[in-house]
Amino acid sequence: MKRSWRNSPYSYSLGMFAMMVPSQAFSSFYIFFYVDTLGLGIGLASLARTVFLIWDAVNNPLMGYWSDRTKTRLGRRRPWVFGAIPLFMLTFVLVFSPPEGLSQNGLFMWFLVALILYEAVATVLWVNYGALFPELFRGDRIRAKASAIQQGYQVVALLIGTALTPIIYDALGFSNMAILYALLFGVFMLLCMMSIREQEVYSTNEPLKLVQAFRETLRNKKFWVFNISNSFAQTVNGLISSTIPFYAKYVLQIPVDQVSILLAAVFVSVIPLVFVWYWMIRRMDGVKAWRLSLGVYGISVIPLWFGYDLLSGILAGIGVGFGLAGFLVTPAMVSGNIIDEDAERTGLRREGIYTAVSGFITRSSGLISALAFFVVGMIFGYESGDNPGSDPESTFRYLISVVPLCLLIISFLLSFLTRIEFSKTIGGEHDHGAKADHQL
């Protein structure tokens, strides 16, 4: 394998593409599938989501701790990913393949168990894949470049996972759609992991004990302010993704065959906008760039309130795409510096536990999304596709615009709770096989 490909941003980003296609299809359509298609009551669906999110939050830190302590000839992260690949494929298919004829309680139990199994395996993948980023790419400029490339891959995956998914499940059914995406994931995730080589030096030192590892992480004020602020914005990503199918149906009132047009317009626009953000922030301090993206993201959700047909929905969606693009690119610059600073203080690279605790905070805030969905639905009388109530339009107009705006205002204000600054010497530049080209 050529050195220019090994550990490069392009080869590493294949993993993001692999995971985001099924993950985006999951986050955008699993609630729609169970509530609006299968008729699961919104109360039972919200209960299952709550249990799912709590489990997701709890197992993230443990996975990160175990990952940091792993020592094998393949590295710390890669063995976990290789082992999780077939299990992820299986559990993803199970989510979208409930047996026919289940009662409400039976459908709820299948939904809950499938979510728990899927999430456990997804945690193994996301923690270990994410932990590789700050190790492979060192310094703000190369991280900005790697993040932009990674998000370019991610947006293509988002496009497939959202815009193409309705066409596929309409033609093949949800179960066959899941099988197709599982196979796609398996191929590209293997290609990614075969092109990655971890640096042995980071696994030679004796890792911290469990209590000490969490104590060192929890006392990092920059880490907490960054991640709590970030988590509210991350919640918006999931909320908007899961609300778009409802928004198209009840607010824009467009036919099913036009939903893909709406989604394609939104996510196609994000691809060039990611590189616009890279151009904007390449000489900007990472923290300032991140805060700017939060403010822009908040403004960008406002036009969704005024959508009324396909064209207005597309225009509003492109506006959201600009805000989303900034938020996709900028956080990696800040989180990488936080981990580098910790490594200088402790003498250990602990990407696993930092990535995992960050995931814990993000997933915990996802409870807000589940609660918002339930409360707004109850206020306007939406229960399920079989019983949408008298005003489903208001339900999803609020969920896709007003609630995200409030969450992003909170995120932006929280980002100023502490001074987040880093030494210019932290991180340095990383040579991933060939000299790092800082021109994207």
Coordinates of C-alpha atoms in Angstrom, one line a residue:
M1 CA 0.0 0.0 0.0
K2 CA 1.4 3.4 -1.0
R3 CA 2.6 5.5 1.9
S4 CA 0.6 8.5 0.5
W5 CA -2.6 6.6 0.9
R6 CA -1.8 5.0 4.3
N7 CA -3.1 7.1 7.2
S8 CA -4.1 9.8 4.8
P9 CA -7.3 12.0 5.3
Y10 CA -8.8 10.3 2.3
S11 CA -8.3 6.7 3.4
Y12 CA -9.4 7.5 7.0
S13 CA -12.5 9.3 5.7
L14 CA -13.7 6.1 4.0
G15 CA -14.7 5.0 7.5
M16 CA -16.9 8.0 8.0
F17 CA -18.6 7.3 4.7
A18 CA -19.1 3.6 5.6
M19 CA -20.7 4.4 9.0
M20 CA -22.7 7.4 8.0
V21 CA -24.8 5.8 5.2
P22 CA -26.6 3.3 7.5
S23 CA -26.4 5.6 10.5
Q24 CA -28.1 8.5 8.7
A25 CA -30.7 6.1 7.2
F26 CA -31.3 4.9 10.8
S27 CA -31.5 8.4 12.4
S28 CA -33.7 9.8 9.7
F29 CA -36.2 7.0 9.2
Y30 CA -36.3 4.6 12.2
I31 CA -38.9 6.7 14.1
F32 CA -40.8 7.4 10.9
F33 CA -40.8 3.6 10.1
Y34 CA -42.0 2.5 13.5
V35 CA -44.5 5.3 14.3
D36 CA -45.9 6.4 10.9
T37 CA -45.5 3.2 8.9
L38 CA -46.0 0.5 11.5
G39 CA -48.2 2.5 13.8
L40 CA -46.3 2.2 17.0
G41 CA -47.7 4.7 19.5
I42 CA -45.6 7.9 20.1
G43 CA -45.6 7.3 23.8
L44 CA -44.1 3.8 23.5
A45 CA -41.7 5.0 20.8
S46 CA -40.5 7.8 23.0
L47 CA -40.0 5.4 25.9
A48 CA -37.9 3.1 23.8
R49 CA -35.9 6.1 22.5
T50 CA -35.3 7.2 26.1
V51 CA -34.0 3.8 27.2
F52 CA -31.9 3.7 24.0
L53 CA -30.3 7.1 24.7
I54 CA -29.6 6.3 28.4
W55 CA -27.9 3.0 27.4
D56 CA -26.0 4.8 24.7
A57 CA -24.8 7.4 27.2
V58 CA -23.7 4.9 29.8
N59 CA -21.7 2.5 27.7
N60 CA -19.7 5.2 25.9
P61 CA -17.2 6.0 28.7
L62 CA -16.6 2.3 29.4
M63 CA -15.9 1.6 25.8
G64 CA -13.4 4.5 25.6
Y65 CA -11.6 3.3 28.8
W66 CA -11.3 -0.3 27.4
S67 CA -10.1 1.0 24.1
D68 CA -7.3 3.1 25.6
R69 CA -6.1 0.0 27.6
T70 CA -6.1 -2.3 24.6
K71 CA -2.6 -3.6 23.5
T72 CA -2.4 -5.8 20.4
R73 CA -0.1 -6.0 17.4
L74 CA -2.9 -4.4 15.3
G75 CA -3.1 -1.4 17.7
R76 CA -5.6 -0.2 20.2
R77 CA -8.5 0.7 18.0
R78 CA -8.4 -1.5 14.9
P79 CA -9.2 -4.8 16.6
W80 CA -12.4 -3.4 18.1
V81 CA -13.5 -2.1 14.7
F82 CA -12.8 -5.4 12.9
G83 CA -14.7 -7.3 15.5
A84 CA -17.7 -4.9 15.4
I85 CA -18.1 -4.9 11.6
P86 CA -20.3 -8.1 11.2
L87 CA -22.2 -7.4 14.4
F88 CA -23.1 -3.9 13.2
M89 CA -24.3 -5.2 9.9
L90 CA -26.6 -7.8 11.6
T91 CA -28.1 -5.4 14.2
F92 CA -28.8 -2.7 11.6
V93 CA -30.8 -5.2 9.6
L94 CA -32.7 -6.3 12.7
V95 CA -33.9 -2.7 13.4
F96 CA -35.7 -2.6 10.1
S97 CA -36.9 -6.2 10.0
P98 CA -39.5 -6.7 12.7
P99 CA -41.8 -9.8 12.2
E100 CA -45.2 -9.1 10.7
G101 CA -48.3 -9.2 12.9
L102 CA -46.8 -8.0 16.1
S103 CA -49.1 -6.4 18.7
Q104 CA -48.3 -2.9 20.1
N105 CA -46.4 -4.4 23.0
G106 CA -44.6 -6.9 20.7
L107 CA -43.6 -4.2 18.3
F108 CA -42.4 -2.1 21.3
M109 CA -40.2 -5.0 22.6
W110 CA -38.7 -5.7 19.2
F111 CA -38.0 -2.0 18.7
L112 CA -36.4 -1.6 22.2
V113 CA -34.2 -4.8 22.0
A114 CA -33.1 -4.0 18.4
L115 CA -32.2 -0.4 19.4
I116 CA -30.1 -1.6 22.4
L117 CA -28.2 -4.2 20.4
Y118 CA -27.6 -1.8 17.5
E119 CA -26.5 1.0 19.7
A120 CA -24.0 -1.2 21.7
V121 CA -22.2 -2.2 18.5
A122 CA -22.4 1.3 17.0
T123 CA -20.7 2.6 20.2
V124 CA -17.7 0.3 19.6
L125 CA -17.3 1.6 16.1
W126 CA -17.8 5.3 16.7
V127 CA -15.5 5.5 19.8
N128 CA -12.6 3.6 18.2
Y129 CA -12.9 5.3 14.8
G130 CA -13.2 8.7 16.4
A131 CA -10.3 8.1 18.7
L132 CA -8.0 7.6 15.7
F133 CA -8.5 11.2 14.3
P134 CA -6.4 13.2 16.9
E135 CA -3.7 10.5 16.8
L136 CA -3.3 10.5 13.0
F137 CA -3.6 14.2 12.4
R138 CA -1.7 16.7 14.5
G139 CA -2.0 20.5 14.3
D140 CA -4.9 22.9 13.5
R141 CA -4.2 23.2 9.8
I142 CA -4.0 19.5 9.0
R143 CA -6.9 18.8 11.2
A144 CA -9.0 21.4 9.4
K145 CA -8.0 19.8 6.1
A146 CA -8.7 16.3 7.4
S147 CA -12.0 17.4 8.9
A148 CA -13.1 19.0 5.7
I149 CA -12.3 15.9 3.6
Q150 CA -14.0 13.7 6.2
Q151 CA -17.1 15.9 6.2
G152 CA -17.1 15.9 2.4
Y153 CA -17.3 12.1 2.5
Q154 CA -19.9 12.3 5.3
V155 CA -22.1 14.6 3.3
V156 CA -22.1 12.1 0.3
A157 CA -23.1 9.5 2.9
L158 CA -25.8 11.8 4.3
L159 CA -27.1 12.3 0.7
I160 CA -27.3 8.5 0.2
G161 CA -28.7 7.8 3.7
T162 CA -31.5 10.4 3.4
A163 CA -32.3 11.3 -0.2
L164 CA -31.8 7.8 -1.7
T165 CA -33.3 5.9 1.1
P166 CA -37.0 6.7 0.4
I167 CA -36.5 5.5 -3.2
I168 CA -34.9 2.3 -2.1
Y169 CA -37.4 1.4 0.7
D170 CA -40.3 2.3 -1.6
A171 CA -38.9 -0.1 -4.3
L172 CA -37.4 -2.9 -2.1
G173 CA -38.9 -2.4 1.4
F174 CA -37.2 -1.4 4.6
S175 CA -35.6 -4.7 5.3
N176 CA -33.9 -5.1 1.9
M177 CA -32.8 -1.4 2.2
A178 CA -31.1 -2.3 5.5
I179 CA -29.4 -5.3 3.9
L180 CA -28.1 -3.2 1.0
Y181 CA -26.7 -0.5 3.3
A182 CA -25.1 -3.1 5.7
L183 CA -23.2 -4.6 2.8
L184 CA -22.0 -1.2 1.7
F185 CA -20.9 -0.5 5.2
G186 CA -18.9 -3.7 5.4
V187 CA -17.0 -3.1 2.2
F188 CA -15.9 0.5 2.9
M189 CA -15.2 0.0 6.6
L190 CA -12.8 -2.9 5.7
L191 CA -11.1 -0.7 3.1
C192 CA -10.6 2.1 5.7
M193 CA -9.2 -0.2 8.4
M194 CA -6.8 -1.9 6.0
S195 CA -5.3 1.4 5.1
I196 CA -4.8 2.6 8.7
R197 CA -1.7 1.9 10.8
E198 CA -1.7 3.1 14.5
Q199 CA 1.5 4.4 16.1
E200 CA 2.9 1.9 18.5
V201 CA 4.5 4.5 20.7
Y202 CA 1.0 5.5 22.0
S203 CA 0.2 2.1 23.4
T204 CA 3.5 1.4 25.2
N205 CA 3.0 3.5 28.3
E206 CA 1.0 2.1 31.2
P207 CA -2.6 3.5 31.0
L208 CA -4.3 5.2 33.9
K209 CA -6.5 3.2 36.2
L210 CA -10.3 3.6 35.8
V211 CA -10.9 6.0 38.6
Q212 CA -7.9 8.1 37.8
A213 CA -8.7 8.1 34.1
F214 CA -12.2 9.5 34.7
R215 CA -10.9 12.0 37.3
E216 CA -8.4 13.5 34.9
T217 CA -11.1 13.7 32.2
L218 CA -13.8 15.2 34.5
R219 CA -11.6 17.9 35.9
N220 CA -10.9 19.3 32.4
K221 CA -13.1 22.4 32.3
K222 CA -12.4 23.2 28.7
F223 CA -13.5 19.7 27.7
W224 CA -16.8 20.0 29.6
V225 CA -17.7 23.5 28.3
F226 CA -16.8 22.5 24.8
N227 CA -18.8 19.2 24.8
I228 CA -21.8 20.4 26.7
S229 CA -22.1 23.3 24.3
N230 CA -21.5 21.0 21.3
S231 CA -24.0 18.5 22.5
F232 CA -27.0 20.9 22.1
A233 CA -25.9 21.6 18.5
Q234 CA -25.4 17.9 17.9
T235 CA -28.9 17.2 19.2
V236 CA -30.2 19.6 16.5
N237 CA -28.6 17.5 13.8
G238 CA -30.5 14.4 14.9
L239 CA -33.7 16.3 15.5
I240 CA -33.7 17.9 12.1
S241 CA -32.8 14.6 10.4
S242 CA -35.6 12.7 12.1
T243 CA -38.1 15.4 11.5
I244 CA -37.5 16.0 7.8
P245 CA -39.8 13.1 6.6
F246 CA -42.6 14.4 8.8
Y247 CA -41.9 18.0 7.7
A248 CA -42.2 17.0 4.0
K249 CA -45.4 15.1 4.6
Y250 CA -47.3 17.5 6.9
V251 CA -45.8 20.9 6.4
L252 CA -44.7 21.1 2.8
Q253 CA -47.4 18.5 1.8
I254 CA -45.3 17.1 -1.0
P255 CA -45.7 13.6 -2.4
V256 CA -43.3 10.8 -1.4
D257 CA -41.5 10.9 -4.7
Q258 CA -40.5 14.5 -4.1
V259 CA -39.0 13.9 -0.6
S260 CA -35.8 12.6 -2.2
I261 CA -35.6 15.8 -4.3
L262 CA -35.9 17.9 -1.1
L263 CA -33.2 15.9 0.7
A264 CA -30.9 15.8 -2.3
A265 CA -31.0 19.5 -2.7
V266 CA -30.1 20.0 1.0
F267 CA -27.3 17.6 1.2
V268 CA -25.8 18.2 -2.2
S269 CA -25.4 21.9 -1.2
V270 CA -23.5 20.9 1.9
I271 CA -20.7 19.4 -0.1
P272 CA -19.3 22.6 -1.6
L273 CA -20.3 24.5 1.6
V274 CA -18.0 22.3 3.7
F275 CA -15.1 23.6 1.6
V276 CA -16.3 27.2 1.8
W277 CA -16.1 26.8 5.5
Y278 CA -12.6 25.3 5.2
W279 CA -11.5 28.4 3.2
M280 CA -13.1 30.7 5.7
I281 CA -11.5 29.2 8.8
R282 CA -8.1 27.9 7.6
R283 CA -6.3 30.9 9.1
M284 CA -8.8 31.4 12.0
D285 CA -8.4 30.3 15.6
G286 CA -10.2 27.0 16.0
V287 CA -12.3 28.1 18.9
K288 CA -13.4 31.3 17.2
A289 CA -14.3 29.2 14.1
W290 CA -16.3 26.8 16.2
R291 CA -18.3 29.6 17.9
L292 CA -19.0 31.3 14.6
S293 CA -20.4 28.0 13.2
L294 CA -22.8 27.7 16.2
G295 CA -24.1 31.2 15.6
V296 CA -24.6 30.7 11.9
Y297 CA -26.2 27.3 12.4
G298 CA -28.8 29.0 14.7
I299 CA -29.7 31.6 12.2
S300 CA -29.9 29.0 9.4
V301 CA -32.8 27.1 10.9
I302 CA -35.2 30.1 11.0
P303 CA -36.2 29.9 7.3
L304 CA -37.6 26.4 7.8
W305 CA -40.5 27.9 9.7
F306 CA -41.6 29.6 6.5
G307 CA -41.6 26.6 4.2
Y308 CA -44.8 25.7 2.5
D309 CA -44.0 23.8 -0.7
L310 CA -41.1 22.0 -2.4
L311 CA -39.3 25.1 -3.6
S312 CA -39.5 27.0 -0.4
G313 CA -38.4 23.8 1.5
I314 CA -35.4 23.4 -0.8
L315 CA -34.3 27.1 -0.3
A316 CA -34.7 26.8 3.5
G317 CA -32.8 23.5 3.4
I318 CA -29.9 25.0 1.6
G319 CA -29.7 27.7 4.3
V320 CA -29.6 25.0 6.9
G321 CA -26.9 23.3 4.9
F322 CA -24.6 26.3 5.3
G323 CA -25.0 26.3 9.0
L324 CA -24.6 22.5 9.2
A325 CA -21.4 22.5 7.1
G326 CA -19.7 24.8 9.5
F327 CA -20.6 22.7 12.5
L328 CA -19.4 19.6 10.7
V329 CA -15.9 21.0 10.1
T330 CA -15.0 23.1 13.1
P331 CA -15.4 21.0 16.3
A332 CA -12.5 18.6 15.4
M333 CA -10.0 21.4 15.6
V334 CA -11.0 22.2 19.2
S335 CA -11.4 18.6 20.5
G336 CA -8.0 17.7 19.0
N337 CA -6.3 20.5 20.9
I338 CA -8.0 19.5 24.1
I339 CA -6.7 15.9 23.7
D340 CA -3.2 17.2 22.8
E341 CA -3.1 19.4 25.9
D342 CA -4.2 16.5 28.1
A343 CA -1.4 14.3 26.6
E344 CA 1.2 17.0 27.5
R345 CA -0.1 17.0 31.0
T346 CA -0.5 13.3 31.7
G347 CA 2.1 11.9 29.2
L348 CA -0.6 9.6 27.7
R349 CA -2.6 9.7 24.5
R350 CA -6.2 9.1 25.8
E351 CA -8.3 9.7 22.7
G352 CA -10.5 6.7 23.5
I353 CA -11.9 8.0 26.8
Y354 CA -12.1 11.6 25.6
T355 CA -14.0 10.5 22.5
A356 CA -16.3 8.2 24.6
V357 CA -17.1 10.8 27.4
S358 CA -17.8 13.3 24.6
G359 CA -20.2 10.7 23.2
F360 CA -21.7 10.2 26.6
I361 CA -22.5 14.0 26.9
T362 CA -23.8 14.2 23.3
R363 CA -26.0 11.1 23.7
S364 CA -27.4 12.3 27.1
S365 CA -28.5 15.5 25.4
G366 CA -30.3 13.4 22.9
L367 CA -32.9 12.9 25.6
I368 CA -33.9 16.5 24.9
S369 CA -34.7 15.5 21.3
A370 CA -36.9 12.6 22.4
L371 CA -38.6 14.8 25.0
A372 CA -39.2 17.6 22.5
F373 CA -40.7 15.1 20.0
F374 CA -43.0 13.7 22.7
V375 CA -44.1 17.0 24.3
V376 CA -44.7 18.9 21.0
G377 CA -46.5 15.9 19.6
M378 CA -48.8 15.8 22.7
I379 CA -49.4 19.6 22.6
F380 CA -50.7 19.4 19.0
G381 CA -52.3 16.0 19.3
Y382 CA -50.0 14.0 17.1
E383 CA -49.8 10.3 18.2
S384 CA -48.9 8.3 15.1
G385 CA -49.4 8.1 11.4
D386 CA -52.7 6.4 12.2
N387 CA -53.8 9.2 14.4
P388 CA -51.9 12.4 13.5
G389 CA -54.3 14.7 15.3
S390 CA -56.0 17.9 14.1
D391 CA -52.8 20.0 13.5
P392 CA -49.8 17.8 12.5
E393 CA -48.4 20.8 10.5
S394 CA -47.8 22.8 13.6
T395 CA -46.2 19.8 15.4
F396 CA -43.4 19.5 12.8
R397 CA -43.1 23.2 12.0
Y398 CA -42.1 23.7 15.7
L399 CA -39.9 20.6 15.8
I400 CA -37.8 21.5 12.8
S401 CA -37.4 25.3 13.4
V402 CA -38.3 26.7 16.9
V403 CA -36.9 23.9 19.0
P404 CA -33.6 23.7 17.0
L405 CA -33.3 27.5 17.3
C406 CA -33.7 27.4 21.1
L407 CA -31.1 24.6 21.4
L408 CA -28.6 26.5 19.2
I409 CA -29.0 29.7 21.2
I410 CA -28.2 27.7 24.4
S411 CA -25.2 26.1 22.6
F412 CA -23.8 29.4 21.5
L413 CA -24.1 31.0 25.0
L414 CA -22.6 28.0 26.7
S415 CA -19.5 28.2 24.5
F416 CA -18.5 31.4 26.4
L417 CA -18.7 29.9 29.9
T418 CA -14.9 29.6 30.1
R419 CA -11.8 30.8 28.3
I420 CA -10.7 28.2 25.8
E421 CA -7.2 28.9 24.7
F422 CA -4.3 26.6 23.7
S423 CA -0.5 26.9 23.5
K424 CA 0.7 27.4 20.0
T425 CA 3.1 24.5 20.5
I426 CA 0.3 21.9 21.1
G427 CA -0.2 19.3 18.5
G428 CA 2.4 20.3 15.9
E429 CA 2.1 18.9 12.4
H430 CA 1.7 15.2 11.6
D431 CA 3.4 13.4 8.7
H432 CA 1.0 10.6 7.7
G433 CA 3.3 8.9 5.2
A434 CA 4.1 11.8 2.9
K435 CA 4.5 15.5 3.8
A436 CA 1.2 16.9 4.9
D437 CA -0.1 19.2 2.1
H438 CA -2.0 22.0 3.8
Q439 CA -3.5 23.2 0.5
L440 CA -6.8 21.3 0.2

